[in-house]
XYZ file of C-alpha atoms in Angstrom:
500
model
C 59.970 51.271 51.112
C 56.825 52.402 51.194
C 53.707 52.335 53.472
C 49.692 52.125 51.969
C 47.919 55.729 52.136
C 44.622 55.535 53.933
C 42.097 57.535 53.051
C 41.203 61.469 54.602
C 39.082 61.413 57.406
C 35.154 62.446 56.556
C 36.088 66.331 55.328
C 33.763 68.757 54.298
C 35.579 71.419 51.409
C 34.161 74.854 51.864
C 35.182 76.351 48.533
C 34.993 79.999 48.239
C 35.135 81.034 44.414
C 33.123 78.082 43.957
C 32.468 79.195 39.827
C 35.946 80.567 39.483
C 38.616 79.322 37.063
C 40.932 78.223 39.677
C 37.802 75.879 41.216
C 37.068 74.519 37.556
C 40.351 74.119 36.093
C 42.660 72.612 38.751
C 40.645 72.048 42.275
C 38.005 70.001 40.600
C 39.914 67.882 38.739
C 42.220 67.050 41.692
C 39.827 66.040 43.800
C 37.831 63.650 41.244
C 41.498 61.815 41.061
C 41.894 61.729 44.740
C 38.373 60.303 44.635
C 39.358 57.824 41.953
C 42.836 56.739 43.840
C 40.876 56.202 47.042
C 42.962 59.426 48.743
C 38.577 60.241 49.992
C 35.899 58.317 50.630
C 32.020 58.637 50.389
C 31.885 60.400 53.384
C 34.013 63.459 51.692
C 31.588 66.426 50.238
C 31.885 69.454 48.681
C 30.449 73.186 49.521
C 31.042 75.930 47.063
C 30.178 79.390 47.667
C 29.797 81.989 45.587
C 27.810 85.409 44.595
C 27.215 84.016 41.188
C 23.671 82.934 40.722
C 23.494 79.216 40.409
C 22.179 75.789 42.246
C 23.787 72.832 43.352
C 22.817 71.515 39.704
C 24.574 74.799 38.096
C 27.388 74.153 39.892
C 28.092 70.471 39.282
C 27.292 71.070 35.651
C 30.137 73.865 35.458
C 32.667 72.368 37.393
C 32.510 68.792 35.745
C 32.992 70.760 32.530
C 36.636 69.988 32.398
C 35.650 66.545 31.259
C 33.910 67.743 27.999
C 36.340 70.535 27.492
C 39.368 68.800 27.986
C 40.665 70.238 30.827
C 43.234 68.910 33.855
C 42.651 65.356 34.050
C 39.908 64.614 31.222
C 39.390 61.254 30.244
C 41.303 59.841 33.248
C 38.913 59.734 35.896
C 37.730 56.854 35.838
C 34.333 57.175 37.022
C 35.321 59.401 39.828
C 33.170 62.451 39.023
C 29.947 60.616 38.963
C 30.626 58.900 42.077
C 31.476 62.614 43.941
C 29.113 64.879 41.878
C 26.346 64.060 44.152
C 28.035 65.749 47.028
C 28.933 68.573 45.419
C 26.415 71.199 46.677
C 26.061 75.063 46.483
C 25.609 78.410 48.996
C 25.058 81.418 46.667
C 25.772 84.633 48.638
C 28.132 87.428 48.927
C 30.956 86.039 51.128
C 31.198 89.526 52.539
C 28.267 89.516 54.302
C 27.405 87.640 57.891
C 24.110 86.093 56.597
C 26.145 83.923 54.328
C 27.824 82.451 57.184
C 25.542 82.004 59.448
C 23.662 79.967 56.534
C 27.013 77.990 56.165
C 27.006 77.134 59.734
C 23.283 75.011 59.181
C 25.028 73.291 56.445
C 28.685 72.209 57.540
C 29.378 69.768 60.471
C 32.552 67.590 61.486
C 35.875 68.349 59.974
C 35.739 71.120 57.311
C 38.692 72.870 55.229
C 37.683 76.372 53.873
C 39.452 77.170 50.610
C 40.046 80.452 49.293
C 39.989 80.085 45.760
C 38.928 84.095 45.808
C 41.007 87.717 45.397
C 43.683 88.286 47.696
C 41.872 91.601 48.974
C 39.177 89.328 50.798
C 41.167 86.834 52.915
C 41.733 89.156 56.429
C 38.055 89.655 55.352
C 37.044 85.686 54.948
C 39.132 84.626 58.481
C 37.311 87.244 60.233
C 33.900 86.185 59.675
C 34.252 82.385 59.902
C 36.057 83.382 63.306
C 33.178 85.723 64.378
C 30.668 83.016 63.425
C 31.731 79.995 65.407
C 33.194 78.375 62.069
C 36.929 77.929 63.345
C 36.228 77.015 66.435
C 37.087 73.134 66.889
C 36.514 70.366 69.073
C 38.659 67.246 69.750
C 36.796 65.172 67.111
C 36.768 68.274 64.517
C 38.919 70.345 62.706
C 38.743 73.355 61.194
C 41.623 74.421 58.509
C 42.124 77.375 56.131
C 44.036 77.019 52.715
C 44.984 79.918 51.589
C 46.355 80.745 47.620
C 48.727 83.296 46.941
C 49.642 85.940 46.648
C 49.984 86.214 50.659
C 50.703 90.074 51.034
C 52.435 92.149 47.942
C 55.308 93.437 50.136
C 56.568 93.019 54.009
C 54.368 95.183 55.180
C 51.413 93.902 53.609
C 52.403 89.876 54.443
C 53.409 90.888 58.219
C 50.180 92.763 58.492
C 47.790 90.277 57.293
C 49.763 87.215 59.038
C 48.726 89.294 62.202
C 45.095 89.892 61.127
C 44.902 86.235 60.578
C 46.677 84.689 63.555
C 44.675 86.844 66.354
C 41.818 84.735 65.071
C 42.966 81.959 64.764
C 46.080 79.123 65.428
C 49.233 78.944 62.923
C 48.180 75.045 62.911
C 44.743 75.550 61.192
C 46.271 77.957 58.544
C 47.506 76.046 55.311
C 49.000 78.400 52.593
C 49.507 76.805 49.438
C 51.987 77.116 46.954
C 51.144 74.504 43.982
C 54.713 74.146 43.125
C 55.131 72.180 46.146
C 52.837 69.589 45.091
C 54.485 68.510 41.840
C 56.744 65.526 42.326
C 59.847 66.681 41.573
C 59.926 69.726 43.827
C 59.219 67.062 46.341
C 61.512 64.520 45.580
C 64.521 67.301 45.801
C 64.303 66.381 49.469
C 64.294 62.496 48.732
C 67.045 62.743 46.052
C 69.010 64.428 48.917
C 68.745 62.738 51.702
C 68.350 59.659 50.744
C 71.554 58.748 48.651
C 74.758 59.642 50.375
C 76.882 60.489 47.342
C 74.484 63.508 46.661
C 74.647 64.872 50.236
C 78.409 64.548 50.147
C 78.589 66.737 47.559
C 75.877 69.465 48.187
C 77.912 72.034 49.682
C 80.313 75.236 48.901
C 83.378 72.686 48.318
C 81.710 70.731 45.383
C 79.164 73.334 44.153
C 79.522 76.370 41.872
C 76.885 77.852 41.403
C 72.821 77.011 41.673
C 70.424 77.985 39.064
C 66.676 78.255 39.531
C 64.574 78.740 36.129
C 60.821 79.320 36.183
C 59.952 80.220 32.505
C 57.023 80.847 31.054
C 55.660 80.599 27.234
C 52.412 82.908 27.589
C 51.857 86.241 28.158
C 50.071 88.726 30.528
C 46.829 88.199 27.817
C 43.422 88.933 29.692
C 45.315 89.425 33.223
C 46.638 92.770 32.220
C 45.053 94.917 35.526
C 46.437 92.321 37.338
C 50.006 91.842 36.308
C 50.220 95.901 36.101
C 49.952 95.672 39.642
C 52.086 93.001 40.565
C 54.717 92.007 37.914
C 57.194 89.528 37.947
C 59.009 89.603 41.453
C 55.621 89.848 43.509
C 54.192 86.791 41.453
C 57.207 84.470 41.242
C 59.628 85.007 43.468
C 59.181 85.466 47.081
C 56.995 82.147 46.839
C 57.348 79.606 44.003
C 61.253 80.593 43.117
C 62.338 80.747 47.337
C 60.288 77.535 48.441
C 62.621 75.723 45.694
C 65.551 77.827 47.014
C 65.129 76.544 50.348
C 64.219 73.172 49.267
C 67.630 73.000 47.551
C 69.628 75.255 50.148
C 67.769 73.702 53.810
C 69.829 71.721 56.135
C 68.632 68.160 57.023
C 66.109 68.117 59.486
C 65.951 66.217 62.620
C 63.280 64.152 61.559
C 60.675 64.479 58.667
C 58.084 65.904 60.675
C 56.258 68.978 59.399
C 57.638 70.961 62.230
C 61.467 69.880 61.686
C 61.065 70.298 57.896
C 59.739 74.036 58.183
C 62.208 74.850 60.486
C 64.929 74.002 58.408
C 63.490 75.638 55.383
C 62.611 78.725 57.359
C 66.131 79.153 58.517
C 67.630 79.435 54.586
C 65.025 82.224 53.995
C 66.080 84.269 56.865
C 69.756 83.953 55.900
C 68.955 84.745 52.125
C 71.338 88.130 52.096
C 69.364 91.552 53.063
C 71.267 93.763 49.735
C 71.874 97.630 50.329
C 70.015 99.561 47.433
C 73.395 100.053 46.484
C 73.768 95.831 46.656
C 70.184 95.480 44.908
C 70.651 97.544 41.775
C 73.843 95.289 41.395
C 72.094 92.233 41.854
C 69.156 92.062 40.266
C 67.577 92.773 36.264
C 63.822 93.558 35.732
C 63.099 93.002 32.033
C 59.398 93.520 29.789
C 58.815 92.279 26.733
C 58.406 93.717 23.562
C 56.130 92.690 20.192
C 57.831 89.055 19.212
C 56.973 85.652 18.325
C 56.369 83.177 20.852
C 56.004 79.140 18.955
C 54.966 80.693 15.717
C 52.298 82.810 17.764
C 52.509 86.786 17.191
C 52.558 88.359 20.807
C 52.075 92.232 20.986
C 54.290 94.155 23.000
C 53.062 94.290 27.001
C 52.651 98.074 26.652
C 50.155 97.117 23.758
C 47.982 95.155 25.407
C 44.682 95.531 27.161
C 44.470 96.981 31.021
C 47.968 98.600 30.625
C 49.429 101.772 30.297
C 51.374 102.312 27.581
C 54.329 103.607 29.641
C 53.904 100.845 31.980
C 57.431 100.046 34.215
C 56.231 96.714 35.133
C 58.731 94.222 35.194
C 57.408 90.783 32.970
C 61.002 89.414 33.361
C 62.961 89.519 36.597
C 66.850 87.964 37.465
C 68.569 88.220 40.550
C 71.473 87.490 41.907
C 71.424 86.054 45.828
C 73.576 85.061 48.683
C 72.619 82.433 51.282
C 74.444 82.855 54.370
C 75.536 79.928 56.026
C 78.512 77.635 55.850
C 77.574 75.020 53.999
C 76.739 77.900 50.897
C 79.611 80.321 51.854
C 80.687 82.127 48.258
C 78.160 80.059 46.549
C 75.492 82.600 44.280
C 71.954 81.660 44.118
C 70.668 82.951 40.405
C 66.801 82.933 39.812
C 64.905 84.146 36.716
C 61.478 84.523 35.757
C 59.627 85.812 32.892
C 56.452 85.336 30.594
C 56.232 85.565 26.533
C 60.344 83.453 27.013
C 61.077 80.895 24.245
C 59.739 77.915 26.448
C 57.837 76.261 29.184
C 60.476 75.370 31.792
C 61.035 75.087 35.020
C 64.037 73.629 36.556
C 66.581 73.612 38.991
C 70.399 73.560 37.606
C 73.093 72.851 40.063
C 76.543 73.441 38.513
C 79.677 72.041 40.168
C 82.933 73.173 40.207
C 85.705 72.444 37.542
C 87.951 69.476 37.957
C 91.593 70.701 39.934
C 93.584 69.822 36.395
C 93.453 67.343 33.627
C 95.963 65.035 33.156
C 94.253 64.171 29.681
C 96.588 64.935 26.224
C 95.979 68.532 24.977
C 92.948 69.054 27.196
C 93.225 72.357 30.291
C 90.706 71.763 33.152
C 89.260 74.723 32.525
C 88.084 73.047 28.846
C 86.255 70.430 30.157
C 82.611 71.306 30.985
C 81.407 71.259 34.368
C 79.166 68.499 35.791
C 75.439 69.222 36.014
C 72.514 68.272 38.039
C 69.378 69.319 36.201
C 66.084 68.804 38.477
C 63.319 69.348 35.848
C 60.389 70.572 37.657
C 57.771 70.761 34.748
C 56.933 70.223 31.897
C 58.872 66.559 31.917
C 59.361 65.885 35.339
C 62.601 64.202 35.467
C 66.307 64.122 36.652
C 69.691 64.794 34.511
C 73.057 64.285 35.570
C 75.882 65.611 33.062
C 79.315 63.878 33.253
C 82.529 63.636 30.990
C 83.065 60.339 29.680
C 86.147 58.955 27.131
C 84.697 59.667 23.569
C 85.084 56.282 21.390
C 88.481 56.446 19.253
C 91.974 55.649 19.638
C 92.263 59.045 20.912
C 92.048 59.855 24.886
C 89.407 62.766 24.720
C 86.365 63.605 26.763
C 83.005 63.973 26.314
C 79.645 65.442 27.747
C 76.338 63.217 28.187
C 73.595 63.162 29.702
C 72.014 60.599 32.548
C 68.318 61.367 32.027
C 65.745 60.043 34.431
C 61.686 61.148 33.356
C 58.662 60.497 35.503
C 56.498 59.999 32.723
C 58.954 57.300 31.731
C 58.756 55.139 34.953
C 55.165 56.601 36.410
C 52.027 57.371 35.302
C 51.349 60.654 37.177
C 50.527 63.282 33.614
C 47.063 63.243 34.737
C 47.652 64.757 37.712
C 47.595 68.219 38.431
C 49.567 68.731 41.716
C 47.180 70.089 44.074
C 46.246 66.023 44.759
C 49.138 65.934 47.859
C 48.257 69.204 49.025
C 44.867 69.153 49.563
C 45.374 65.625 50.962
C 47.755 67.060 53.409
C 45.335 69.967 54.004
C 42.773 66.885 55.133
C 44.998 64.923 57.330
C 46.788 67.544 59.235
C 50.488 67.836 57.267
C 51.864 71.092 56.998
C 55.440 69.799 55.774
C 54.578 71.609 52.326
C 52.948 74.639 53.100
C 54.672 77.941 54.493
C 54.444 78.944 57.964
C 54.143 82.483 59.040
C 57.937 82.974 60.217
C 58.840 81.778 56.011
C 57.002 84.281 54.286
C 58.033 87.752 55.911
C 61.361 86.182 55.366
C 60.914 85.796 51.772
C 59.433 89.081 51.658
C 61.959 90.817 53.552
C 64.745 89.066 50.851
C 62.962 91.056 48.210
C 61.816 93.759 49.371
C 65.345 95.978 48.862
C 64.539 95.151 44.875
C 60.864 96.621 45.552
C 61.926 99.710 46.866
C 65.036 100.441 44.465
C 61.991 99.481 41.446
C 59.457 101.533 42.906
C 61.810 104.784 42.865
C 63.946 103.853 40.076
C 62.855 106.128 37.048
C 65.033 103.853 34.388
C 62.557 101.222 32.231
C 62.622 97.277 32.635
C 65.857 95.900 29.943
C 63.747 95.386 26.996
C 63.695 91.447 25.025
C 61.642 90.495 22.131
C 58.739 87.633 23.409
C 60.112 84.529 22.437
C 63.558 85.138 23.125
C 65.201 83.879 26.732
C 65.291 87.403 28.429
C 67.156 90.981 28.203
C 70.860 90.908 27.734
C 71.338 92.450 31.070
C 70.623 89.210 32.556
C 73.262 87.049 30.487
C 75.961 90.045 31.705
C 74.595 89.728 35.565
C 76.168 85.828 35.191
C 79.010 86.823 32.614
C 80.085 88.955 35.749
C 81.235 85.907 37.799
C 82.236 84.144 34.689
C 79.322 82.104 34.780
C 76.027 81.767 31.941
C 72.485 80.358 32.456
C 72.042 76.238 31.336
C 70.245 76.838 28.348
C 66.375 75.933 28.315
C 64.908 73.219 26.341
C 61.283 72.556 24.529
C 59.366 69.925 26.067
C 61.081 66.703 25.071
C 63.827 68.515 24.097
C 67.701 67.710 25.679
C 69.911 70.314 25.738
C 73.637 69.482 25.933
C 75.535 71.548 28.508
């Protein structure tokens, strides 16, 4: 059952980064579809700001470049973009600076969401001086909301610190920190698929479930970001955001209700009992891997030493695997895996949920222990989908088993490619939803899961396991599941099935 969506309330989007690539290539194009599916009205506008020199002309011209260039959602909107280029308007200035906002508080009125489509070094900086100028304050016919991108802090320190620089200015209810995977169908319907079908729920739990699997692979490489990645890596980008929101997605408790509150809550309380390892406990758990020169779908890749921005003894991690424990009863004894790394054989990202072997098997010549284990494979991207593997009588005369495949795709049953899955998340930013953005209390406790890895890596004078680009990782990650007799679900190329 379903009910009809109504449209955001008359919204103002502040845009800071208004000429950047994150602007152009994914913000853009999801609000021209939530302009074409009715998700805004007339009354919704856009406000970029930026230093770059430009006018409101300039900036329509740029950002409804995605059209012409083929970029998210080209070709499918419909008409959208020339009904909402008109309100697209621009404030050039150096966001930095207090004359910019007092010039942005002529030119805003009503509701109004600020976006921070910037650097990470300038968001204390950006809540400070819309809180100094009057721009958060609200009034009971007005909101004022911040949506903030990641990365949100590089370590615990760093997240706990700016968390408090942002929350003495303003309320944890106007602050909205994205992370896209959240808006992609799948991820939400993980929750849905869940909770809503009783023989899943049944089953979710220590006494049914091996093992859990979470996959975020990546076919490209570092390429122009170099002075970025050297700073970050793997862990930092990945992990104590995308990889733990679908951890506690999979891992969270039903909530009371489906209120953004109740949802959070639950969610919040899997982060803070992902296990706290001993450096001891860390260097046990956990693989950092780089790539090497390789071949990534017949494209030569140079080795990440080799390319621009980074040093060429570089112990940046461009592959990372750990091992975690979630601490409650229902996933007593039951080990979390995660992995992610660029220049890997193929785009995938998916959650693999292995459950445990049959007790015995009564069938002729055939051990429990030979039959393979049933599978649920929750494809996040790039074919959204569902896959349940089972053992089934294989045709003959003879009573043997066999391993298929129940396959369920999006694409097959919805039309939602065109779609680039900040659509529900900036809708949600509109109408006040904060079910799928991370609260405060969330990520210090992702951070705080990690940051034993971060401080063994940081003193650790041994180099990331090598692995050629295009391959699936270092060795040392295949031995960190060969350990507990387990091995990763092997990845597939887009439209691509696997068998288990």
């Amino acid at each position: 059952m379903s009910k009809p969506v109504k449209a955001a309330p008359p919204t103002t989007l502040v845009i800071f980064g208004a000429f950047g690539d994150l602007t152009r290539r994914l913000l853009m194009p999801a609000l021209v579809n939530m302009t074409r599916l009715g998700l805004v009205g007339d009354d919704f506008h856009v406000l970029g700001v930026g230093i770059d020199e430009g006018t409101d002309k300039s900036l329509r011209e740029a950002l409804g470049s995605f059209e012409a260039k083929g970029g998210e959602g080209a070709g499918q909107t419909g008409g959208a973009w020339a009904r909402l280029k008109d309100r697209v308007r621009y404030l050039q200035g150096d966001f930095t600076h207090d004359d910019v906002y007092e010039r942005l508080k002529s030119c805003v009125t009503g509701n109004v969401a600020f976006y921070f489509a910037v650097p990470a070094k300038f968001f204390g900086d950006i809540v400070d001086k819309l809180a100094e100028h009057g721009l958060m304050t609200e009034a009971p016919d007005a909101f004022r909301r911040i949506a903030i991108e990641k990365p949100f802090g590089h370590d615990l320190a760093s997240a706990q610190a700016l968390n408090a620089r942002i929350l003495s200015q303003i309320d944890e209810a106007q602050v909205y920190r994205i992370d896209h995977f959240l808006g992609k169908e799948t991820v939400q319907n993980i929750m849905t698929a869940r909770f809503a079908n009783m023989m899943i729920e049944r089953v979710w739990n220590s006494d049914c479930i091996a093992h859990v699997q979470i996959t975020a692979a990546e076919t490209v490489d570092v390429g122009t970001r170099g002075k970025f990645y050297d700073a970050t890596g793997a862990l930092r980008d990945m992990v104590p955001n995308h990889l733990f929101q679908l951890l506690a997605m999979v891992a969270m408790e039903p909530p009371a209700s489906f209120d953004a509150e109740a949802i959070r809550n639950e969610k919040g309380k899997v982060l803070k009992a992902v296990r706290r390892y001993s450096p001891t406990q860390a260097k046990d758990n956990g693989i950092r891997g780089q790539y090497t020169a390789g071949t990534v779908q017949d494209h030569a890749v140079p080795a990440y030493t080799a390319t621009a921005d980074i040093a060429p003894d570089s112990a940046t991690e461009t592959y990372v695997a750990l091992k975690l424990m979630v601490d409650t009863w229902r996933w007593a004894g039951v080990p979390f895996y995660l992995r992610t790394g660029k220049a890997m054989t193929c785009r995938d990202t998916e959650i693999a949920i292995t459950f445990k072997p049959v007790p015995f098997a009564s069938f002729p010549g055939a051990a429990a222990d030979m039959l393979p284990p049933n599978r649920l494979i929750i494809q996040i991207q790039p074919d959204e989908g569902l896959a349940m593997d089972i053992n089934i009588k294989r045709p003959g005369l003879e009573v043997a088993t066999a391993p298929i495949a129940l396959d369920f795709r999006y694409a097959d049953a919805f039309d939602i490619g065109h779609l680039t899955g900040y659509e529900s998340l900036i809708y949600d930013l509109f109408v006040g939803d904060q079910t799928l953005f991370q609260r405060a209390d969330a990520i210090e406790a992702g951070w705080a899961a990690v940051q034993p890895f971060l401080d063994l890596w940081a003193t650790d004078q041994k180099m990331p396991e090598p692995y050629a680009a295009g391959t699936l990782g270092p060795a040392a990650a295949d031995a960190l599941l060969a350990h507990d007799d387990h091995q990763w679900h092997e990845l597939a190329p887009a439209g691509k099935t696997v068998p288990s």
